Each structure stands twice: as structure tokens, then as C-alpha cells.
mmCIF file of C-alpha atoms and ligand atoms in Angstrom:
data_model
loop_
_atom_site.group_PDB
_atom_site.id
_atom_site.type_symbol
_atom_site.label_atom_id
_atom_site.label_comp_id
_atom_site.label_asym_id
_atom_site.label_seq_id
_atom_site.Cartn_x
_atom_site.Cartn_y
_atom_site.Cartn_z
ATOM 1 C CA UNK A 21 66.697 84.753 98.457
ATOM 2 C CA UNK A 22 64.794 88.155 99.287
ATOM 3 C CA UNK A 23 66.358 90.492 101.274
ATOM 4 C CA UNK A 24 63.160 91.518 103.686
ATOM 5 C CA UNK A 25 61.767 95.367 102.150
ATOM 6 C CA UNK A 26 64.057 98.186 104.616
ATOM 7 C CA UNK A 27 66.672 95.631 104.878
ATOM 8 C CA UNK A 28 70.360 96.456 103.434
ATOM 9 C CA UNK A 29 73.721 95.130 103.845
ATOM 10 C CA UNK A 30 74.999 98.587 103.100
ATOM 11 C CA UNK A 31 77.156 100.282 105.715
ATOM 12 C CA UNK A 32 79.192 103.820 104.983
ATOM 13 C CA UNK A 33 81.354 103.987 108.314
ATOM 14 C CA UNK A 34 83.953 106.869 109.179
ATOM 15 C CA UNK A 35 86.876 103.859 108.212
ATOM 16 C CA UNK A 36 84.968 101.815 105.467
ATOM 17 C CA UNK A 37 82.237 101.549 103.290
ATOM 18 C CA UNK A 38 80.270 98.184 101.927
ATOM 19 C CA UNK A 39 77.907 99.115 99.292
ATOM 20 C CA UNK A 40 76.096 96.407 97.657
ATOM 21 C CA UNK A 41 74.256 96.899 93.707
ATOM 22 C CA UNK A 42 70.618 96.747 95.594
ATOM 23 C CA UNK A 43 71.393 100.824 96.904
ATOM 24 C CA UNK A 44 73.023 101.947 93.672
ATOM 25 C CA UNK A 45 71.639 104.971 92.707
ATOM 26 C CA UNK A 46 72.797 106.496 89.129
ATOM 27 C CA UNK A 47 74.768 110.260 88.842
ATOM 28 C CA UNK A 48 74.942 112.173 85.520
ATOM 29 C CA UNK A 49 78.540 112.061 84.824
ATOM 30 C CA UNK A 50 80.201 115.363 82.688
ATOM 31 C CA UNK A 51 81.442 114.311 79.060
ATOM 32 C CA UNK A 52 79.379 111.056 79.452
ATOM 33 C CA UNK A 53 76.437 110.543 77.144
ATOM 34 C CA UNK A 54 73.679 107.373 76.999
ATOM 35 C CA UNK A 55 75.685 105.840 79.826
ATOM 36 C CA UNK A 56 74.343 104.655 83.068
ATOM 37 C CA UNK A 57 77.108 105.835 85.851
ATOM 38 C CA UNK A 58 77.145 104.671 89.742
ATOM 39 C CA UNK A 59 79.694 106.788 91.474
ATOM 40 C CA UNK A 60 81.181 103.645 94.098
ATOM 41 C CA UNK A 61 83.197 105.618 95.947
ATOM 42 C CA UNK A 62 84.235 109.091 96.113
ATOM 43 C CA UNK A 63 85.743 112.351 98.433
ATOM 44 C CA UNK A 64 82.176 112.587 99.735
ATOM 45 C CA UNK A 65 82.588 109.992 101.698
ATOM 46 C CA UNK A 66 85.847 110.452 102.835
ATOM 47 C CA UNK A 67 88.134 108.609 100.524
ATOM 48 C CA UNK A 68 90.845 110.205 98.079
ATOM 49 C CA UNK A 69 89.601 108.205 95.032
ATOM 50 C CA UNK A 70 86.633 107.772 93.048
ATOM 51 C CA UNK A 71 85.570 104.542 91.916
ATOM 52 C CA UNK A 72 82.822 104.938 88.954
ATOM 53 C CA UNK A 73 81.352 102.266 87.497
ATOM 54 C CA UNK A 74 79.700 103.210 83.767
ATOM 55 C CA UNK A 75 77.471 101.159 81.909
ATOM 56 C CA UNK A 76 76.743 102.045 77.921
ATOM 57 C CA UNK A 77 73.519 102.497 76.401
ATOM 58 C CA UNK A 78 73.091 102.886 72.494
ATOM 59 C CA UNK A 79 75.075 105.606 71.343
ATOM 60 C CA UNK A 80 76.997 105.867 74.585
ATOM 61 C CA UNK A 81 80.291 107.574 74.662
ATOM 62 C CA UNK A 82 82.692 109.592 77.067
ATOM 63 C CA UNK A 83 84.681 112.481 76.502
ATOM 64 C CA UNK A 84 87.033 114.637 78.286
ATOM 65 C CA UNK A 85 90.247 115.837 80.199
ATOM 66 C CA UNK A 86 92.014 114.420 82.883
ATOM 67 C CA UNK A 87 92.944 117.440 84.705
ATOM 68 C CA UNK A 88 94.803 117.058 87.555
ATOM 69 C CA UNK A 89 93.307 113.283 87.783
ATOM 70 C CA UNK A 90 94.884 110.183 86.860
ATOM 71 C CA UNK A 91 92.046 107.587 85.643
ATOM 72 C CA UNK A 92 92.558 104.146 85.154
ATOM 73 C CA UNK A 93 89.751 102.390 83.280
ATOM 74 C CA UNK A 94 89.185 98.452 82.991
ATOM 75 C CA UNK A 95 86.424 96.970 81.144
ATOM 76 C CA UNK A 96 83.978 94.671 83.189
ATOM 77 C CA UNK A 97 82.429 93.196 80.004
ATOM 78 C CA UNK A 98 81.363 94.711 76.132
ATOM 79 C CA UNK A 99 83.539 96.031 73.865
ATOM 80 C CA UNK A 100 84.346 99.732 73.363
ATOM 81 C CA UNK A 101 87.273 101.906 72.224
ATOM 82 C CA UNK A 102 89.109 103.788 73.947
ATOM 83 C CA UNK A 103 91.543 107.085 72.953
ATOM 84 C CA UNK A 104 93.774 108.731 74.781
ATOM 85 C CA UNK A 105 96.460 111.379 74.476
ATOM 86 C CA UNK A 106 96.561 110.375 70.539
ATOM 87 C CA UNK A 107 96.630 106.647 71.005
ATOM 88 C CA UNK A 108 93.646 104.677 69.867
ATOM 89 C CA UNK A 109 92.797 101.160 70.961
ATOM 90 C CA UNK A 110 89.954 98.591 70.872
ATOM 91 C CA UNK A 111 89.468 97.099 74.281
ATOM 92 C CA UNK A 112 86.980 93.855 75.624
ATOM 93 C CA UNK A 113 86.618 92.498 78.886
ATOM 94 C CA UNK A 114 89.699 92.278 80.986
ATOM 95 C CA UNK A 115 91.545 94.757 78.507
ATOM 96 C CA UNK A 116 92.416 98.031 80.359
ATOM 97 C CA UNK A 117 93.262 101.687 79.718
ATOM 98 C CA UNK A 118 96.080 104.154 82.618
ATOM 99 C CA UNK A 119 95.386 107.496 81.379
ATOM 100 C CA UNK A 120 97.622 110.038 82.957
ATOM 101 C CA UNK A 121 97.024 113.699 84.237
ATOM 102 C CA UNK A 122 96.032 116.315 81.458
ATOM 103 C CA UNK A 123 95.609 113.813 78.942
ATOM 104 C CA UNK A 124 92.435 114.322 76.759
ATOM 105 C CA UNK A 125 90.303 110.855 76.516
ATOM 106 C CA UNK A 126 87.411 109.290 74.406
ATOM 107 C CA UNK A 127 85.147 106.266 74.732
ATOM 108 C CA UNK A 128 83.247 105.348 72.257
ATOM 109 C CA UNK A 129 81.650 102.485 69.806
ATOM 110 C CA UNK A 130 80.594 100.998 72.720
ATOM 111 C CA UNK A 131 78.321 96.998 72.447
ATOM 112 C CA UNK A 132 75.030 98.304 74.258
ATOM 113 C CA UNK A 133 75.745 96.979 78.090
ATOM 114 C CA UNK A 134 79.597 97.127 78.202
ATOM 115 C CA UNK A 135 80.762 98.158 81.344
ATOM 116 C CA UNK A 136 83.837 100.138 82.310
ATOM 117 C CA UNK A 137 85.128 100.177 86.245
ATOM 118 C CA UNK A 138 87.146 103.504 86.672
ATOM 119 C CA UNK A 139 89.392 104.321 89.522
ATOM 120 C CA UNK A 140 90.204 108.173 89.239
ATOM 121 C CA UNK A 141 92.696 110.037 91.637
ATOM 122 C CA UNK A 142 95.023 112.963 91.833
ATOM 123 C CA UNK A 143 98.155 112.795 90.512
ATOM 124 C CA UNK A 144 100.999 113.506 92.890
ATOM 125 C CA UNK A 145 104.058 114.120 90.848
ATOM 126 C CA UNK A 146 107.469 112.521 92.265
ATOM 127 C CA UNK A 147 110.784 115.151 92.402
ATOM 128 C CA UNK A 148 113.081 112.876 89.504
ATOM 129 C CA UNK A 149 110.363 110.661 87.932
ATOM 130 C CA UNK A 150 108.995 111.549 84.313
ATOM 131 C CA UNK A 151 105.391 111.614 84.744
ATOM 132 C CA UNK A 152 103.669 108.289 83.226
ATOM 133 C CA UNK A 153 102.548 107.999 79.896
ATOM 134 C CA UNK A 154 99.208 106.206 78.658
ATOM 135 C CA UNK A 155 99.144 102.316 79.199
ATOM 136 C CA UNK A 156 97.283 99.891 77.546
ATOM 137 C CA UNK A 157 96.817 96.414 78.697
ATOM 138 C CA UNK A 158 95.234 93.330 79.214
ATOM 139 C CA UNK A 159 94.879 90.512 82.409
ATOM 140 C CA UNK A 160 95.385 88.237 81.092
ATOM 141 C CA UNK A 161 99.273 89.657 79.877
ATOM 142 C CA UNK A 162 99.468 89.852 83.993
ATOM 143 C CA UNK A 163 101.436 86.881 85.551
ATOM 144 C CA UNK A 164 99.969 85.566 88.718
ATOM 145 C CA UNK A 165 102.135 85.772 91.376
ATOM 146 C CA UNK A 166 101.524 83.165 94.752
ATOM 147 C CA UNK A 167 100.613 85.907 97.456
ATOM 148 C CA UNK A 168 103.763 85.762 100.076
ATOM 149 C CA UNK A 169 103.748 82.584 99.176
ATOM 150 C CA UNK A 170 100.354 81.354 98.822
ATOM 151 C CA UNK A 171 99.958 79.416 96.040
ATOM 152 C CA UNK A 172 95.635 79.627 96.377
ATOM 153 C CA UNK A 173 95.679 83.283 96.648
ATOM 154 C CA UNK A 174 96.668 85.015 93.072
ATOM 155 C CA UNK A 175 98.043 88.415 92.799
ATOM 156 C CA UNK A 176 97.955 89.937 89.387
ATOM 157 C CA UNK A 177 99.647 93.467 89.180
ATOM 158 C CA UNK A 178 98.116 95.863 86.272
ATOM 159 C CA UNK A 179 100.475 98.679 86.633
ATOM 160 C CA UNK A 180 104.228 98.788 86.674
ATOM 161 C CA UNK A 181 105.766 98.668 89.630
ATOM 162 C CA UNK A 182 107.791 101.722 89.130
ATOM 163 C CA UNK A 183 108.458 104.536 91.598
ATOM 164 C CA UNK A 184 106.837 106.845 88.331
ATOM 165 C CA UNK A 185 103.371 105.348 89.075
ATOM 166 C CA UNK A 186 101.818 106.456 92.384
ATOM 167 C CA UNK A 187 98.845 103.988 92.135
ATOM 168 C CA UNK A 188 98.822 100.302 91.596
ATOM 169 C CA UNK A 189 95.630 98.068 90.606
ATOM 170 C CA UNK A 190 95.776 94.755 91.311
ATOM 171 C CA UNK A 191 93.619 91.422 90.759
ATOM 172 C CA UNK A 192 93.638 88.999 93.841
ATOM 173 C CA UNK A 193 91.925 85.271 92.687
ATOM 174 C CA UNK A 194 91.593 83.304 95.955
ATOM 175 C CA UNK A 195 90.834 79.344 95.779
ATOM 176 C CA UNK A 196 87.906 78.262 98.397
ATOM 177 C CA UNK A 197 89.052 78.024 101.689
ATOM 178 C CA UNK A 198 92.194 80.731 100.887
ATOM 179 C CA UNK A 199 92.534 83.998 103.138
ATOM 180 C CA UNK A 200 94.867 86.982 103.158
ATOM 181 C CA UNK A 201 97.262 85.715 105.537
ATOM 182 C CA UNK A 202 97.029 88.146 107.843
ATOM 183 C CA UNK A 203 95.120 90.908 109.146
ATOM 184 C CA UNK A 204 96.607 93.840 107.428
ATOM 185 C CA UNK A 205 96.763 97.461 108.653
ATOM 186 C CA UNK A 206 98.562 99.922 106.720
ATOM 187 C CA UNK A 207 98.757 103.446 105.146
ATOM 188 C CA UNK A 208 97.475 102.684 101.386
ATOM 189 C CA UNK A 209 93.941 103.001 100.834
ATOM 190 C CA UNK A 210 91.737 100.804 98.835
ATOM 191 C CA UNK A 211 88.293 101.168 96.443
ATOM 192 C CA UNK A 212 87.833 97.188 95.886
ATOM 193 C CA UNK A 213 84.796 95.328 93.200
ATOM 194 C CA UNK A 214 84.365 91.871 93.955
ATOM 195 C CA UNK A 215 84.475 90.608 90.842
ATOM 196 C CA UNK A 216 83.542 87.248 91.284
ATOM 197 C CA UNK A 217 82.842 84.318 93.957
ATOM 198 C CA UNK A 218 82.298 85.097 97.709
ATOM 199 C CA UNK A 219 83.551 85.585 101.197
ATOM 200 C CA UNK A 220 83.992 86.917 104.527
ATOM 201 C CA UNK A 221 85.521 90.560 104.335
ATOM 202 C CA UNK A 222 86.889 91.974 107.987
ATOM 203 C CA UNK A 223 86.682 95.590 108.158
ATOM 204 C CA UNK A 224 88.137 96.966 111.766
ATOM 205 C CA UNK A 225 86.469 95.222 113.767
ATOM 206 C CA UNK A 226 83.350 93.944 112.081
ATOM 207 C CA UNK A 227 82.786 90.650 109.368
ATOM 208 C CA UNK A 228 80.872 91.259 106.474
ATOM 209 C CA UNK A 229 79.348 88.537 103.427
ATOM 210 C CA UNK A 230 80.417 89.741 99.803
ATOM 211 C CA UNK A 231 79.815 88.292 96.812
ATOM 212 C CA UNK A 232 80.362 89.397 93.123
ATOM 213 C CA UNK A 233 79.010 93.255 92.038
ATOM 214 C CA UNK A 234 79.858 94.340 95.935
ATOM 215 C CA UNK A 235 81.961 97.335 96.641
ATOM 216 C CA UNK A 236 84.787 98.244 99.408
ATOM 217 C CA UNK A 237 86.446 101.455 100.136
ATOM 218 C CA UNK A 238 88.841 101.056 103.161
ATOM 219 C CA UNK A 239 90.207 104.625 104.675
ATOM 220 C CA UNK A 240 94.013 104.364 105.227
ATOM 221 C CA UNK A 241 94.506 101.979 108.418
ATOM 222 C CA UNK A 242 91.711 100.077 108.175
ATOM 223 C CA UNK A 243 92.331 97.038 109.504
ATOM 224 C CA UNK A 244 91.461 94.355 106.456
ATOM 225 C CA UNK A 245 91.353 90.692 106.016
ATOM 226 C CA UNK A 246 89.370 88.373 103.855
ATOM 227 C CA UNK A 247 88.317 84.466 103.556
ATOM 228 C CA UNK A 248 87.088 82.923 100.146
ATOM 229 C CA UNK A 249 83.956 80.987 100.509
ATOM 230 C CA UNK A 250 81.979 78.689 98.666
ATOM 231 C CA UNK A 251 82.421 76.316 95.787
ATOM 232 C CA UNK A 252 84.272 78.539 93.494
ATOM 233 C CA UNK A 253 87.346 81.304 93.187
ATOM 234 C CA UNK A 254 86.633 84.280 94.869
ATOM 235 C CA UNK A 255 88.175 87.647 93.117
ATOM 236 C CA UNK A 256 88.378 91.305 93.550
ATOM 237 C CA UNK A 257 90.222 94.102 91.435
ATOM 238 C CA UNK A 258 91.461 97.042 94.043
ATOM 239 C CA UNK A 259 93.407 100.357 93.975
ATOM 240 C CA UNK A 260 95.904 101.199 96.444
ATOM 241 C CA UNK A 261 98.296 104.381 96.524
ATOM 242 C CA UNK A 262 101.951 103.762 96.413
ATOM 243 C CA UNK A 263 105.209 105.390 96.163
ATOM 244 C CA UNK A 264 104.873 108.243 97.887
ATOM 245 C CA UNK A 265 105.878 110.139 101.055
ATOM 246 C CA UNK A 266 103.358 110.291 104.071
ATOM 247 C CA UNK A 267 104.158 113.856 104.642
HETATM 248 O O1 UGY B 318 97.741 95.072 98.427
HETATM 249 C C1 UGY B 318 97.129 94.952 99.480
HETATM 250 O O2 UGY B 318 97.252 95.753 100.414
HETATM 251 C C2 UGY B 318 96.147 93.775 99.618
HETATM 252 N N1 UGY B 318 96.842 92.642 100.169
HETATM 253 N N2 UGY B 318 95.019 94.169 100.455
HETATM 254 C C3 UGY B 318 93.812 93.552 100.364
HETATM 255 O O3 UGY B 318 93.626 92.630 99.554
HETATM 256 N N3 UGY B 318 92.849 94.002 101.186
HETATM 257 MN MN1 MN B 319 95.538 95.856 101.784
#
């Protein structure tokens, strides 16, 4: 189906933002060469994370420093490897890469059209708790848990939870028909892809279609609920921060 020419389902609110891959317009990232990068989400638009999506051309490869960010970086599809802070791993879709703060990184070797999603944030140490170190992993080494309960709604946790880690990044599979049980308001914030499937999303107030490739930032407080639709699982990979004091 054609969306009609000045049509969009876009919407960047004050609270929220829905951005679909029809309005994706590319950014030239620093340290990233031959790589095609939509910046998701980011401080312009209010949020406190950045959400980057990078896709590799021939001879594609990213370099740098984590600064005072934390980056976590999961691999949508392709093959690439991935170094960080003297570590050195292959990684394919599903396989993921936590790189902490000041940690110097390298992508490379990349399959032409491998795509990494990266969730990037500052690092807010915690008085008592050694700072993380780099984490390799993989989904499918991440039990599904029922959600409260739920045995149709999935979550799969990516990160430790451990009071050291001030970010989590979770996978939530829903079976047709599943929702989040309730509407849910609270002081985390979330970047979200839809990775596959479809649904109903409630942001405050308003109910918005999604499907695969779609993108979600919800500001702290946004009221959030969601309803799997169609013939097939519905899932989404989101950030949320955790673990730390409000003030
Ligand atoms: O972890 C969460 O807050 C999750 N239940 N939120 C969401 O899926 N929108
Ligand atoms: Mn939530």
C-alpha cells in the first residue's frame, strides 16, 4: 500500500517520538567510514540517549572512544567484528557487544549490508560499584522470561541485572493478541526498534500502528502500552535506564 505523497506517520512530540524508515534521513557519523548511519533518536530531541542505527557498505568500518558514553551495540543482520578495550570477537545477527565508558572500540570486516543498532548514553558511575567491563553476548544465550506472568509476552534481558549496570536492553516477543498488561507510567526512559511483527503502540494519550523497522523514544513518564497484532509475533528490542537515584 502507498502512503499518499505529503503523508507520514511520523510524529516528534515534547513526550514521544514515532519515526518510521520512510523519513530517515542519513548523518555522517565521526570514526565511521563506508557506512550508512540514521541517528533514531538523540538529545536533540529531548531524550538522554542516542539510538543509531549503521548500515555497512564495502570497506565499512568504525573506530573510536567511548568517552564519557556507554554504547551498547547489537547486530540487526551481517556479520562484522567487533573490538573493544583489547577483546576481539566475531559477531552475526542477534550477537551483541556492552562497551563501557573510555573504552577504545573497532568495527570492522563487515558482509556489505550488515546492520548494527546502537544505544549510546552517559555513564553515571554508582558510589561502591566497579564500573562494568566489556560484554559480549548473544539472544539467543537470553532465557525468556513470561512477562509478570504472561506466558505470550517474552522478556529477554541482555544485560545483567546488577546494580553496576545503569542501563538494561531488553527483547519483548509478544504472541498475537498479547498486550503489556497494563498501561505503564514510570521514570525510565525508552529508545525502542520494532523488530518484527505489528501492533497498536499507546503513547500518552494517542494510539499509533507499528510494524517492523519503526522507532519509539518515550521521555520519562510517558504513559506506554502496546497490543500485538496480526498473524505473527510481534517484537521490539528497547533501552531503559536503571539503578540509579532520581536526584
Ligand atoms: O521494561 C519496561 O518498562 C517495558 N515493560 N516497557 C515497554 O515495553 N514499553
Ligand atoms: Mn516501559
Amino acid at each position: 500500500m502507498n502512503e499518499l505523497f505529503g503523508a507520514t506517520r511520523d510524529v516528534v512530540r515534547e513526550r514521544y517520538a514515532l519515526r518510521t524508515p520512510a523519513g530517515f534521513v542519513a548523518s555522517n557519523l565521526p570514526g565511521w567510514i563506508n557506512v550508512t548511519a540514521i541517528v533514531q533518536i538523540s538529545p536533540a530531541m529531548g531524550a538522554r540517549l542516542s539510538q543509531i542505527s549503521v548500515t555497512f557498505q564495502k570497506g565499512g568500518e568504525g573506530r573510536g572512544n567511548t568517552g564519557a558514553l556507554e554504547y551498547f551495540v547489537y547486530v540487526l543482520g551481517g556479520k562484522c567484528s567487533a573490538k573493544a578495550g583489547g577483546k576481539k570477537k566475531g559477531l552475526a545477527a542477534g550477537g551483541y557487544v556492552f562497551i563501557p565508558a573510555q573504552t577504545a572500540f573497532q568495527f570492522q570486516g563487515a558482509e556489505e549490508g550488515t546492520q548494527l543498532l546502537i544505544f549510546q548514553k552517559t555513564f553515571e558511575p554508582l558510589a561502591g560499584q566497579k564500573k562494568p567491563e566489556v560484554l559480549f553476548g548473544d539472544e539467543k544465550d537470553a532465557a525468556g522470561q513470561p512477562f509478570l506472568g504472561n506466558d505470550d509476552a517474552i522478556l529477554q534481558k541482555l544485560l545483567p541485572d546488577h546494580p553496576r549496570f545503569d542501563l538494561a536492553v531488553n527483547i519483548f516477543t509478544y504472541q498475537p493478541g498479547a498486550t503489556l498488561p497494563f498501561v505503564e507510567t514510570h521514570i525510565m526512559e525508552h529508545g525502542l526498534l520494532m523488530l518484527g511483527g505489528q501492533g497498536v503502540y499507546r503513547l500518552e494519550a494517542d494510539y499509533h500502528p507499528v510494524t517492523a523497522g519503526d522507532v519509539i523514544w518515550m521521555a520519562p513518564y510517558c504513559p506506554q502500552w502496546f497490543v500485538a497484532m496480526g498473524k505473527t509475533a510481534a517484537s521490539y528490542i528497547y533501552y531503559k535506564d536503571v539503578n540509579r537515584n532520581p536526584m
